[in-house]
Short mmCIF file of C-alpha atoms in Angstrom, two decimals:
data_model
loop_
_atom_site.label_atom_id
_atom_site.label_comp_id
_atom_site.label_asym_id
_atom_site.label_seq_id
_atom_site.Cartn_x
_atom_site.Cartn_y
_atom_site.Cartn_z
CA UNK C 156 0.00 0.00 0.00
CA UNK C 157 1.46 3.34 -1.08
CA UNK C 158 0.48 6.89 -0.26
CA UNK C 159 -0.98 7.18 -3.76
CA UNK C 160 -3.58 4.66 -2.64
CA UNK C 161 -5.26 7.18 -0.35
CA UNK C 162 -7.74 9.86 -1.30
CA UNK C 163 -7.61 13.50 -0.23
CA UNK C 164 -5.64 15.36 2.42
CA UNK C 165 -5.42 12.67 5.10
CA UNK C 166 -4.27 12.51 8.69
CA UNK C 167 -3.25 9.55 10.87
CA UNK C 168 -6.08 7.07 11.38
CA UNK C 169 -7.56 7.37 14.86
CA UNK C 170 -8.61 4.29 16.84
CA UNK C 171 -11.20 3.82 19.55
CA UNK C 172 -10.24 0.86 21.72
CA UNK C 173 -13.11 -1.52 22.60
CA UNK C 174 -11.17 -3.98 24.77
CA UNK C 175 -12.82 -2.89 28.02
CA UNK C 176 -16.41 -2.97 26.70
CA UNK C 177 -17.37 -4.45 23.33
CA UNK C 178 -14.35 -6.75 23.22
CA UNK C 179 -15.34 -8.76 26.27
CA UNK C 180 -19.07 -8.24 25.65
CA UNK C 181 -18.75 -9.86 22.21
CA UNK C 182 -16.51 -12.75 23.28
CA UNK C 183 -17.03 -13.31 26.99
CA UNK C 184 -20.65 -12.38 27.75
CA UNK C 185 -19.51 -9.04 29.27
CA UNK C 186 -18.06 -10.80 32.29
CA UNK C 187 -14.72 -9.00 32.67
CA UNK C 188 -14.37 -7.59 36.18
CA UNK C 189 -13.14 -4.08 36.85
CA UNK C 190 -10.26 -5.43 38.97
CA UNK C 191 -8.93 -7.27 35.90
CA UNK C 192 -8.92 -4.07 33.84
CA UNK C 193 -6.68 -2.18 36.24
CA UNK C 194 -3.41 -4.06 35.42
CA UNK C 195 -3.46 -2.77 31.82
CA UNK C 196 -5.26 0.54 32.34
CA UNK C 197 -2.27 2.88 32.86
CA UNK C 198 -0.35 1.51 29.90
CA UNK C 199 -3.43 1.72 27.66
CA UNK C 200 -3.47 5.43 28.46
CA UNK C 201 -0.04 5.72 26.82
CA UNK C 202 -1.06 4.29 23.42
CA UNK C 203 -2.77 7.38 22.07
CA UNK C 204 -6.24 5.95 21.43
CA UNK C 205 -8.86 8.46 20.32
CA UNK C 206 -11.00 7.08 23.15
CA UNK C 207 -11.43 3.96 25.27
CA UNK C 208 -14.88 2.42 25.31
CA UNK C 209 -15.38 1.35 28.91
CA UNK C 210 -19.12 1.36 29.55
CA UNK C 211 -22.62 1.07 28.12
CA UNK C 212 -24.13 -1.71 26.07
CA UNK C 213 -24.67 -4.73 28.31
CA UNK C 214 -22.10 -3.75 30.97
CA UNK C 215 -24.62 -2.00 33.21
CA UNK C 216 -26.85 -5.08 33.26
CA UNK C 217 -24.20 -7.77 33.73
CA UNK C 218 -22.23 -5.81 36.33
CA UNK C 219 -25.06 -5.50 38.84
CA UNK C 220 -26.75 -8.79 37.95
CA UNK C 221 -23.86 -11.25 37.63
CA UNK C 222 -20.64 -9.59 38.81
CA UNK C 223 -22.26 -7.90 41.82
CA UNK C 224 -20.36 -4.71 40.98
CA UNK C 225 -21.75 -1.20 41.15
CA UNK C 226 -21.97 -0.17 37.45
CA UNK C 227 -21.45 3.50 38.31
CA UNK C 228 -18.13 2.72 39.99
CA UNK C 229 -16.34 1.37 36.89
CA UNK C 230 -15.78 4.66 35.03
CA UNK C 231 -14.89 6.41 38.28
CA UNK C 232 -12.35 3.72 39.13
CA UNK C 233 -10.79 3.58 35.66
CA UNK C 234 -10.44 7.38 35.57
CA UNK C 235 -7.84 7.03 38.31
CA UNK C 236 -5.62 5.07 35.89
CA UNK C 237 -6.65 6.34 32.44
CA UNK C 238 -6.27 10.09 32.82
CA UNK C 239 -5.52 11.33 29.29
CA UNK C 240 -7.70 9.20 27.03
CA UNK C 241 -11.41 10.11 26.81
CA UNK C 242 -13.98 7.53 27.91
CA UNK C 243 -16.69 6.40 25.52
CA UNK C 244 -19.95 4.58 26.15
CA UNK C 245 -22.66 2.98 24.00
CA UNK C 246 -26.11 4.46 24.69
CA UNK C 247 -29.27 3.00 23.12
CA UNK C 248 -31.08 6.32 22.85
CA UNK C 249 -34.36 6.20 24.77
CA UNK C 250 -33.49 2.57 25.75
CA UNK C 251 -30.38 3.86 27.57
CA UNK C 252 -28.61 0.64 28.63
CA UNK C 253 -31.78 -1.41 29.11
CA UNK C 254 -34.21 -3.16 26.81
CA UNK C 255 -37.22 -0.86 26.67
CA UNK C 256 -37.88 2.83 26.20
CA UNK C 257 -37.64 4.80 29.45
CA UNK C 258 -39.45 8.02 30.30
CA UNK C 259 -37.71 11.31 29.60
CA UNK C 260 -37.08 12.04 33.29
CA UNK C 261 -35.15 8.75 33.61
CA UNK C 262 -33.19 9.48 30.44
CA UNK C 263 -32.20 12.94 31.65
CA UNK C 264 -31.15 11.70 35.08
CA UNK C 265 -29.17 8.77 33.65
CA UNK C 266 -27.23 10.83 31.11
CA UNK C 267 -26.52 13.54 33.68
CA UNK C 268 -25.11 10.91 36.04
CA UNK C 269 -23.08 9.27 33.24
CA UNK C 270 -21.45 12.63 32.53
CA UNK C 271 -20.75 13.06 36.23
CA UNK C 272 -19.01 9.67 36.62
CA UNK C 273 -16.63 10.27 33.73
CA UNK C 274 -18.13 9.52 30.30
CA UNK C 275 -16.81 11.92 27.65
CA UNK C 276 -18.06 10.45 24.35
CA UNK C 277 -21.63 9.20 23.96
CA UNK C 278 -22.19 6.88 21.00
CA UNK C 279 -25.97 7.18 20.70
CA UNK C 280 -27.91 4.79 18.49
CA UNK C 281 -31.47 3.64 17.93
CA UNK C 282 -32.43 0.20 16.67
CA UNK C 283 -34.79 1.68 14.05
CA UNK C 284 -32.56 4.64 13.16
CA UNK C 285 -35.45 6.81 14.38
CA UNK C 286 -33.50 9.79 15.65
CA UNK C 287 -36.46 11.18 17.56
CA UNK C 288 -35.35 8.65 20.16
CA UNK C 289 -32.09 10.64 20.51
CA UNK C 290 -33.62 13.99 21.36
CA UNK C 291 -33.75 13.82 25.14
CA UNK C 292 -30.34 12.20 25.65
CA UNK C 293 -28.65 14.57 23.18
CA UNK C 294 -30.13 17.56 25.00
CA UNK C 295 -28.37 16.48 28.21
CA UNK C 296 -25.13 15.44 26.48
CA UNK C 297 -24.88 18.88 24.90
CA UNK C 298 -25.85 20.63 28.15
CA UNK C 299 -22.92 18.92 29.86
CA UNK C 300 -20.51 19.86 27.07
CA UNK C 301 -19.83 16.25 26.14
CA UNK C 302 -19.22 14.65 22.73
CA UNK C 303 -22.34 13.47 20.88
CA UNK C 304 -21.51 10.73 18.39
CA UNK C 305 -24.56 10.34 16.16
CA UNK C 306 -24.85 6.74 15.05
CA UNK C 307 -26.49 4.99 12.10
CA UNK C 308 -27.15 1.25 12.41
CA UNK C 309 -25.83 -0.38 9.24
CA UNK C 310 -28.11 -2.98 7.76
CA UNK C 311 -28.78 -4.79 4.49
CA UNK C 312 -31.58 -6.60 2.75
CA UNK C 313 -29.33 -7.85 -0.05
CA UNK C 314 -25.82 -9.26 -0.16
CA UNK C 315 -24.33 -5.80 -0.70
CA UNK C 316 -25.39 -2.24 0.12
CA UNK C 317 -28.28 -1.23 -2.13
CA UNK C 318 -31.82 -2.20 -3.01
CA UNK C 319 -34.95 -0.31 -2.05
CA UNK C 320 -34.17 0.25 1.63
CA UNK C 321 -30.56 0.29 2.86
CA UNK C 322 -28.88 2.02 -0.05
CA UNK C 323 -26.35 4.84 -0.22
CA UNK C 324 -29.09 7.48 -0.28
CA UNK C 325 -30.57 6.04 2.95
CA UNK C 326 -27.27 6.43 4.82
CA UNK C 327 -26.59 9.91 3.46
CA UNK C 328 -30.07 11.07 4.47
CA UNK C 329 -29.59 9.68 7.96
CA UNK C 330 -26.19 11.36 8.24
CA UNK C 331 -27.78 14.68 7.25
CA UNK C 332 -30.30 14.29 10.08
CA UNK C 333 -27.45 13.69 12.53
CA UNK C 334 -25.56 16.72 11.23
CA UNK C 335 -28.68 18.82 11.78
CA UNK C 336 -28.86 17.48 15.36
CA UNK C 337 -25.34 18.74 16.03
CA UNK C 338 -23.43 15.46 15.94
CA UNK C 339 -19.75 15.96 16.78
CA UNK C 340 -18.89 12.76 14.87
CA UNK C 341 -20.96 10.43 12.69
CA UNK C 342 -20.61 6.70 13.27
CA UNK C 343 -21.63 3.83 10.99
CA UNK C 344 -22.41 0.99 13.40
CA UNK C 345 -22.17 -2.38 11.65
CA UNK C 346 -23.25 -4.66 14.46
CA UNK C 347 -23.35 -7.88 12.41
CA UNK C 348 -20.07 -7.50 10.50
CA UNK C 349 -21.90 -7.21 7.17
CA UNK C 350 -20.15 -4.25 5.56
CA UNK C 351 -18.13 -5.39 2.55
CA UNK C 352 -14.79 -3.68 1.80
CA UNK C 353 -15.91 -1.93 -1.39
CA UNK C 354 -19.19 -0.85 0.21
CA UNK C 355 -17.18 0.63 3.07
CA UNK C 356 -15.07 2.51 0.52
CA UNK C 357 -18.13 3.82 -1.35
CA UNK C 358 -20.00 4.82 1.79
CA UNK C 359 -17.08 6.57 3.49
CA UNK C 360 -16.14 8.38 0.26
CA UNK C 361 -19.69 9.74 -0.06
CA UNK C 362 -19.92 10.73 3.62
CA UNK C 363 -16.55 12.53 3.53
CA UNK C 364 -17.63 14.51 0.45
CA UNK C 365 -20.88 15.66 2.00
CA UNK C 366 -20.17 16.19 5.72
CA UNK C 367 -17.65 18.07 7.84
CA UNK C 368 -18.01 15.95 10.97
CA UNK C 369 -15.39 13.17 11.34
CA UNK C 370 -16.60 9.76 10.13
CA UNK C 371 -16.26 6.75 12.43
CA UNK C 372 -16.66 3.11 11.34
CA UNK C 373 -17.58 0.37 13.80
CA UNK C 374 -17.83 -3.24 12.67
CA UNK C 375 -17.39 -6.79 13.95
CA UNK C 376 -15.10 -9.53 12.67
CA UNK C 377 -18.00 -12.02 12.53
CA UNK C 378 -18.03 -12.53 8.75
CA UNK C 379 -14.25 -12.25 8.31
CA UNK C 380 -14.45 -9.03 6.26
CA UNK C 381 -13.83 -6.44 8.97
CA UNK C 382 -10.07 -5.84 8.63
CA UNK C 383 -10.38 -5.62 4.84
CA UNK C 384 -13.25 -3.16 5.25
CA UNK C 385 -11.17 -1.02 7.60
CA UNK C 386 -8.32 -0.80 5.10
CA UNK C 387 -10.66 0.23 2.29
CA UNK C 388 -12.35 2.73 4.62
CA UNK C 389 -8.90 4.10 5.50
CA UNK C 390 -8.18 4.56 1.80
CA UNK C 391 -11.45 6.47 1.46
CA UNK C 392 -10.58 8.77 4.37
CA UNK C 393 -12.45 7.37 7.37
CA UNK C 394 -11.33 9.28 10.46
CA UNK C 395 -11.79 6.71 13.25
CA UNK C 396 -12.22 2.93 13.51
CA UNK C 397 -12.88 0.57 16.42
CA UNK C 398 -10.34 -2.10 17.38
CA UNK C 399 -9.52 -4.27 20.39
CA UNK C 400 -6.30 -5.69 21.77
CA UNK C 401 -5.64 -9.08 20.17
CA UNK C 402 -6.81 -11.37 23.01
CA UNK C 403 -10.24 -9.71 22.96
CA UNK C 404 -10.39 -9.20 19.18
CA UNK C 405 -11.56 -11.19 16.12
CA UNK C 406 -14.38 -13.77 16.24
CA UNK C 407 -17.51 -11.71 16.97
CA UNK C 408 -15.47 -8.81 18.37
CA UNK C 409 -13.62 -6.06 16.46
CA UNK C 410 -10.44 -6.35 14.36
CA UNK C 411 -7.22 -6.49 16.37
CA UNK C 412 -5.46 -3.14 16.66
CA UNK C 413 -1.92 -4.54 16.28
CA UNK C 414 -2.12 -5.72 12.63
CA UNK C 415 -4.14 -2.65 11.61
CA UNK C 416 -1.43 -0.40 13.07
CA UNK C 417 1.30 -2.47 11.40
CA UNK C 418 -0.47 -2.47 8.00
CA UNK C 419 -0.66 1.34 7.96
CA UNK C 420 2.91 2.03 9.08
CA UNK C 421 4.75 4.32 6.73
CA UNK C 422 1.58 5.54 5.01
CA UNK C 423 -0.42 8.74 5.31
CA UNK C 424 -2.77 6.87 7.66
CA UNK C 425 -0.04 5.62 10.02
CA UNK C 426 -1.61 5.54 13.49
CA UNK C 427 1.68 6.47 15.13
CA UNK C 428 1.18 3.72 17.72
CA UNK C 429 4.16 2.01 19.34
CA UNK C 430 3.79 -1.62 18.21
CA UNK C 431 5.99 -2.81 21.08
CA UNK C 432 3.63 -1.15 23.56
CA UNK C 433 0.58 -2.72 21.92
CA UNK C 434 2.10 -6.21 21.87
CA UNK C 435 3.18 -5.82 25.49
CA UNK C 436 -0.36 -4.84 26.45
CA UNK C 437 -1.76 -7.88 24.66
CA UNK C 438 0.68 -10.15 26.47
CA UNK C 439 -0.40 -8.64 29.78
CA UNK C 440 -4.04 -9.04 28.83
CA UNK C 441 -3.43 -12.73 28.03
CA UNK C 442 -2.58 -13.25 31.70
CA UNK C 443 -6.00 -11.89 32.64
CA UNK C 444 -7.91 -13.46 29.75
CA UNK C 445 -7.14 -17.02 30.88
CA UNK C 446 -9.53 -16.45 33.80
CA UNK C 447 -12.38 -16.09 31.30
CA UNK C 448 -11.44 -18.70 28.73
CA UNK C 449 -14.35 -20.97 29.70
CA UNK C 450 -16.73 -18.29 28.41
CA UNK C 451 -15.24 -18.32 24.90
CA UNK C 452 -17.28 -20.18 22.30
CA UNK C 453 -14.99 -22.99 21.19
CA UNK C 454 -17.66 -25.21 19.65
CA UNK C 455 -16.34 -24.52 16.14
CA UNK C 456 -12.90 -24.62 14.60
CA UNK C 457 -13.58 -21.49 12.51
CA UNK C 458 -13.15 -18.11 14.19
CA UNK C 459 -15.55 -16.52 11.69
CA UNK C 460 -19.14 -17.31 10.80
CA UNK C 461 -19.31 -17.71 7.03
CA UNK C 462 -23.04 -18.38 7.35
CA UNK C 463 -23.68 -14.71 8.12
CA UNK C 464 -22.56 -13.92 4.56
CA UNK C 465 -25.67 -15.79 3.43
CA UNK C 466 -28.37 -15.26 6.05
CA UNK C 467 -27.13 -11.96 7.56
CA UNK C 468 -28.32 -12.96 11.04
CA UNK C 469 -26.03 -11.57 13.81
CA UNK C 470 -24.25 -14.13 15.98
CA UNK C 471 -26.01 -13.14 19.21
CA UNK C 472 -29.36 -13.49 17.50
CA UNK C 473 -28.43 -16.98 16.26
CA UNK C 474 -27.59 -18.19 19.77
CA UNK C 475 -30.96 -16.90 21.01
CA UNK C 476 -32.77 -18.72 18.19
CA UNK C 477 -30.95 -21.96 18.92
CA UNK C 478 -31.75 -21.74 22.63
CA UNK C 479 -35.44 -21.09 21.92
CA UNK C 480 -35.70 -24.05 19.57
CA UNK C 481 -33.86 -26.34 21.98
CA UNK C 482 -36.28 -25.40 24.76
CA UNK C 483 -39.17 -26.33 22.47
CA UNK C 484 -37.38 -29.52 21.35
CA UNK C 485 -37.57 -28.18 17.80
CA UNK C 486 -33.93 -27.58 16.85
CA UNK C 487 -34.67 -29.46 13.60
CA UNK C 488 -36.71 -26.38 12.54
CA UNK C 489 -33.70 -24.03 12.52
CA UNK C 490 -33.52 -23.99 8.70
CA UNK C 491 -37.22 -23.05 8.58
CA UNK C 492 -36.57 -20.21 11.02
CA UNK C 493 -33.71 -18.88 8.84
CA UNK C 494 -36.17 -18.76 5.91
CA UNK C 495 -38.83 -17.11 8.05
CA UNK C 496 -36.63 -14.31 9.46
CA UNK C 497 -36.43 -12.20 6.25
CA UNK C 498 -40.19 -12.55 5.78
CA UNK C 499 -41.01 -11.59 9.38
CA UNK C 500 -38.52 -8.75 9.24
CA UNK C 501 -40.09 -7.37 6.05
CA UNK C 502 -43.61 -7.66 7.48
CA UNK C 503 -42.53 -5.82 10.64
CA UNK C 504 -41.08 -2.85 8.75
CA UNK C 505 -37.55 -4.04 7.87
CA UNK C 506 -35.85 -2.99 11.12
CA UNK C 507 -32.05 -3.28 11.42
CA UNK C 508 -31.21 -6.43 13.37
CA UNK C 509 -29.72 -4.97 16.53
CA UNK C 510 -30.84 -4.98 20.19
CA UNK C 511 -33.77 -4.96 20.81
CA UNK C 512 -35.26 -5.38 17.30
CA UNK C 513 -33.12 -8.44 16.53
CA UNK C 514 -34.68 -10.22 19.50
CA UNK C 515 -38.19 -9.05 18.55
CA UNK C 516 -37.89 -10.29 14.97
CA UNK C 517 -36.09 -13.50 15.98
CA UNK C 518 -38.57 -14.54 18.67
CA UNK C 519 -41.56 -13.77 16.45
CA UNK C 520 -40.04 -15.73 13.55
CA UNK C 521 -39.64 -18.77 15.81
CA UNK C 522 -43.25 -18.47 16.98
CA UNK C 523 -44.46 -18.10 13.41
CA UNK C 524 -42.69 -21.32 12.41
CA UNK C 525 -43.79 -23.35 15.41
CA UNK C 526 -47.38 -22.07 15.87
CA UNK C 527 -48.34 -20.44 12.58
CA UNK C 528 -48.02 -16.83 11.35
CA UNK C 529 -48.84 -14.44 14.22
CA UNK C 530 -51.00 -17.00 16.03
CA UNK C 531 -49.14 -15.85 19.13
CA UNK C 532 -47.70 -12.35 19.30
CA UNK C 533 -45.18 -11.19 21.90
CA UNK C 534 -45.71 -7.97 23.81
CA UNK C 535 -42.56 -6.61 22.17
CA UNK C 536 -43.83 -7.37 18.65
CA UNK C 537 -47.08 -5.59 19.47
CA UNK C 538 -45.11 -2.63 20.82
CA UNK C 539 -43.09 -2.45 17.60
CA UNK C 540 -46.27 -2.47 15.49
CA UNK C 541 -47.88 0.12 17.77
CA UNK C 542 -44.97 2.49 17.16
CA UNK C 543 -43.74 2.36 20.74
CA UNK C 544 -40.15 1.79 19.53
CA UNK C 545 -40.34 4.40 16.78
CA UNK C 546 -40.87 4.54 13.03
CA UNK C 547 -39.73 1.48 11.07
CA UNK C 548 -37.65 1.95 7.87
CA UNK C 549 -40.53 0.60 5.73
CA UNK C 550 -44.28 0.45 6.43
CA UNK C 551 -45.52 -2.50 8.48
CA UNK C 552 -47.58 -4.97 6.46
CA UNK C 553 -51.25 -3.87 6.92
CA UNK C 554 -52.57 -7.45 7.24
CA UNK C 555 -49.94 -8.26 9.87
CA UNK C 556 -50.74 -5.03 11.72
CA UNK C 557 -54.41 -6.01 11.90
CA UNK C 558 -53.55 -9.44 13.35
CA UNK C 559 -51.07 -8.02 15.85
CA UNK C 560 -53.25 -5.14 17.03
CA UNK C 561 -56.49 -7.09 17.30
CA UNK C 562 -57.78 -6.95 20.88
CA UNK C 563 -60.46 -9.62 20.82
CA UNK C 564 -63.89 -8.25 21.65
CA UNK C 565 -62.31 -5.14 23.15
CA UNK C 566 -61.33 -3.69 19.80
CA UNK C 567 -57.82 -2.74 18.68
CA UNK C 568 -54.58 -1.69 20.32
CA UNK C 569 -53.71 1.93 19.60
CA UNK C 570 -50.98 2.91 17.12
CA UNK C 571 -48.76 5.95 17.65
CA UNK C 572 -47.06 8.30 15.20
CA UNK C 573 -45.46 10.55 17.83
CA UNK C 574 -42.02 10.25 19.38
CA UNK C 575 -42.18 7.16 21.65
CA UNK C 576 -40.97 9.15 24.66
CA UNK C 577 -44.02 11.40 24.37
CA UNK C 578 -46.41 8.60 25.40
CA UNK C 579 -44.44 7.59 28.49
CA UNK C 580 -45.40 9.25 31.81
CA UNK C 581 -42.61 10.29 34.22
CA UNK C 582 -41.19 7.37 36.19
CA UNK C 583 -38.49 8.62 38.52
CA UNK C 584 -40.58 9.91 41.45
CA UNK C 585 -42.45 6.61 41.61
CA UNK C 586 -39.17 4.66 41.54
CA UNK C 587 -37.72 6.78 44.34
CA UNK C 588 -40.80 6.19 46.48
CA UNK C 589 -40.91 2.43 45.84
CA UNK C 590 -37.18 1.90 46.45
CA UNK C 591 -36.69 4.23 49.42
CA UNK C 592 -36.17 1.32 51.81
CA UNK C 593 -33.17 -0.13 49.98
CA UNK C 594 -31.92 2.29 47.29
CA UNK C 595 -29.92 4.77 49.33
CA UNK C 596 -28.38 6.94 46.58
CA UNK C 597 -29.53 8.45 43.30
CA UNK C 598 -27.21 6.03 41.53
CA UNK C 599 -28.93 3.04 43.15
CA UNK C 600 -32.34 4.51 42.32
CA UNK C 601 -31.34 4.67 38.67
CA UNK C 602 -30.21 1.03 38.74
CA UNK C 603 -33.70 0.14 40.00
CA UNK C 604 -35.37 2.39 37.43
CA UNK C 605 -33.62 0.58 34.60
CA UNK C 606 -33.78 -2.95 36.01
CA UNK C 607 -36.55 -3.13 38.63
CA UNK C 608 -36.23 -6.81 39.61
CA UNK C 609 -32.48 -7.40 39.49
CA UNK C 610 -31.77 -3.84 40.61
CA UNK C 611 -33.80 -4.38 43.77
CA UNK C 612 -31.90 -7.60 44.55
CA UNK C 613 -28.56 -5.83 44.00
CA UNK C 614 -29.42 -2.85 46.19
CA UNK C 615 -30.88 -4.99 48.97
CA UNK C 616 -27.76 -7.15 49.05
CA UNK C 617 -25.55 -4.05 49.23
CA UNK C 618 -27.61 -2.63 52.05
CA UNK C 619 -27.42 -5.92 53.98
CA UNK C 620 -23.61 -5.93 53.56
CA UNK C 621 -23.38 -2.39 54.93
CA UNK C 622 -25.66 -3.20 57.87
#
């Protein structure tokens, strides 16, 4: 690769490190403990990462539920060791770090507290790319003077970018909406590892021509294309990419930072990273990683899922489907479910397959195969059709909508066109009242607001330990 390969007036490629969040979430069920992050934290601060992703996604849930750690303490603890590199988190818009839409008062309180405990960069996304679900969180991010990374979930209906829905025009229109909202950076979030190298090149080229905000590309190694896509994106002028240290990279995680840095050495996109420092960090991380090896999926020889190139179903969604079918003693119907997913997805408005819409589509597809089309409808499917998650990329099939919204003799469930947050009454005062006996701080109250059942157990156990 020569400097002639690259387009435009380019600067060193910036890297956001995902080791401490998406790396172990993707590979190890988000089970890495804060105490195991500390041994590498100070040296990670010396690399020169654009940011370190340390929080958000599933970390808040797994920390209080399984690790018995206070989720709010992690960023505060890591700030003692990582003092120069900004902290990033993944925020699901109105879903925050949970699995439903929360009322605006909860959103405001959560984002305010996240700013207070040390989050600098907020990667905000919505499963439907309905940016009305960003409005409340962005208001508070901006009020606190923090970095708003507007995010577009990357999805496909065909093998490559294009077709009637997820084409280049779709992504450019979404980026324009984010620019109008004041996004400090624009991120393409490819959660399933579907972006092909030449599509990455085309998309980044078009975004760089049209927008001033830096362009950030996030993908997963799932399909095996991710490192190739990063190199083509680098040629096209992408500003930032996501990588992890090698022990927590590849498979369903991000590309490893070490070979990306080595591949770009001596070019206009040279990261400037010290390869010896990176390798040393990975060796140190290997000492910690052995404690979690039992969580790594070693059921296959291949470290990539070539099947995703055909069916485009994210790895996490596949594991959920398999578990559902096993519980119903119907694993032999997996092939039928794979055929049903595109149909169910289309009927439900072609949502990108990311949390929580991947689960909604996947569960409903299984039910459709086992029981018949929409004979049983989950509460989440009904909420999607009602508009409680937002506006879907394409209209919901009218016949399916009638089946889903039918309310027996009582009539029909209501559909909404407004911003989902507008139909949710305030929640926080009620939570404070109901948890007063065991949630002693505003941070604990927010844990209970987001996760009422497991949050209560966590706070009660903490209170018992103090007493």
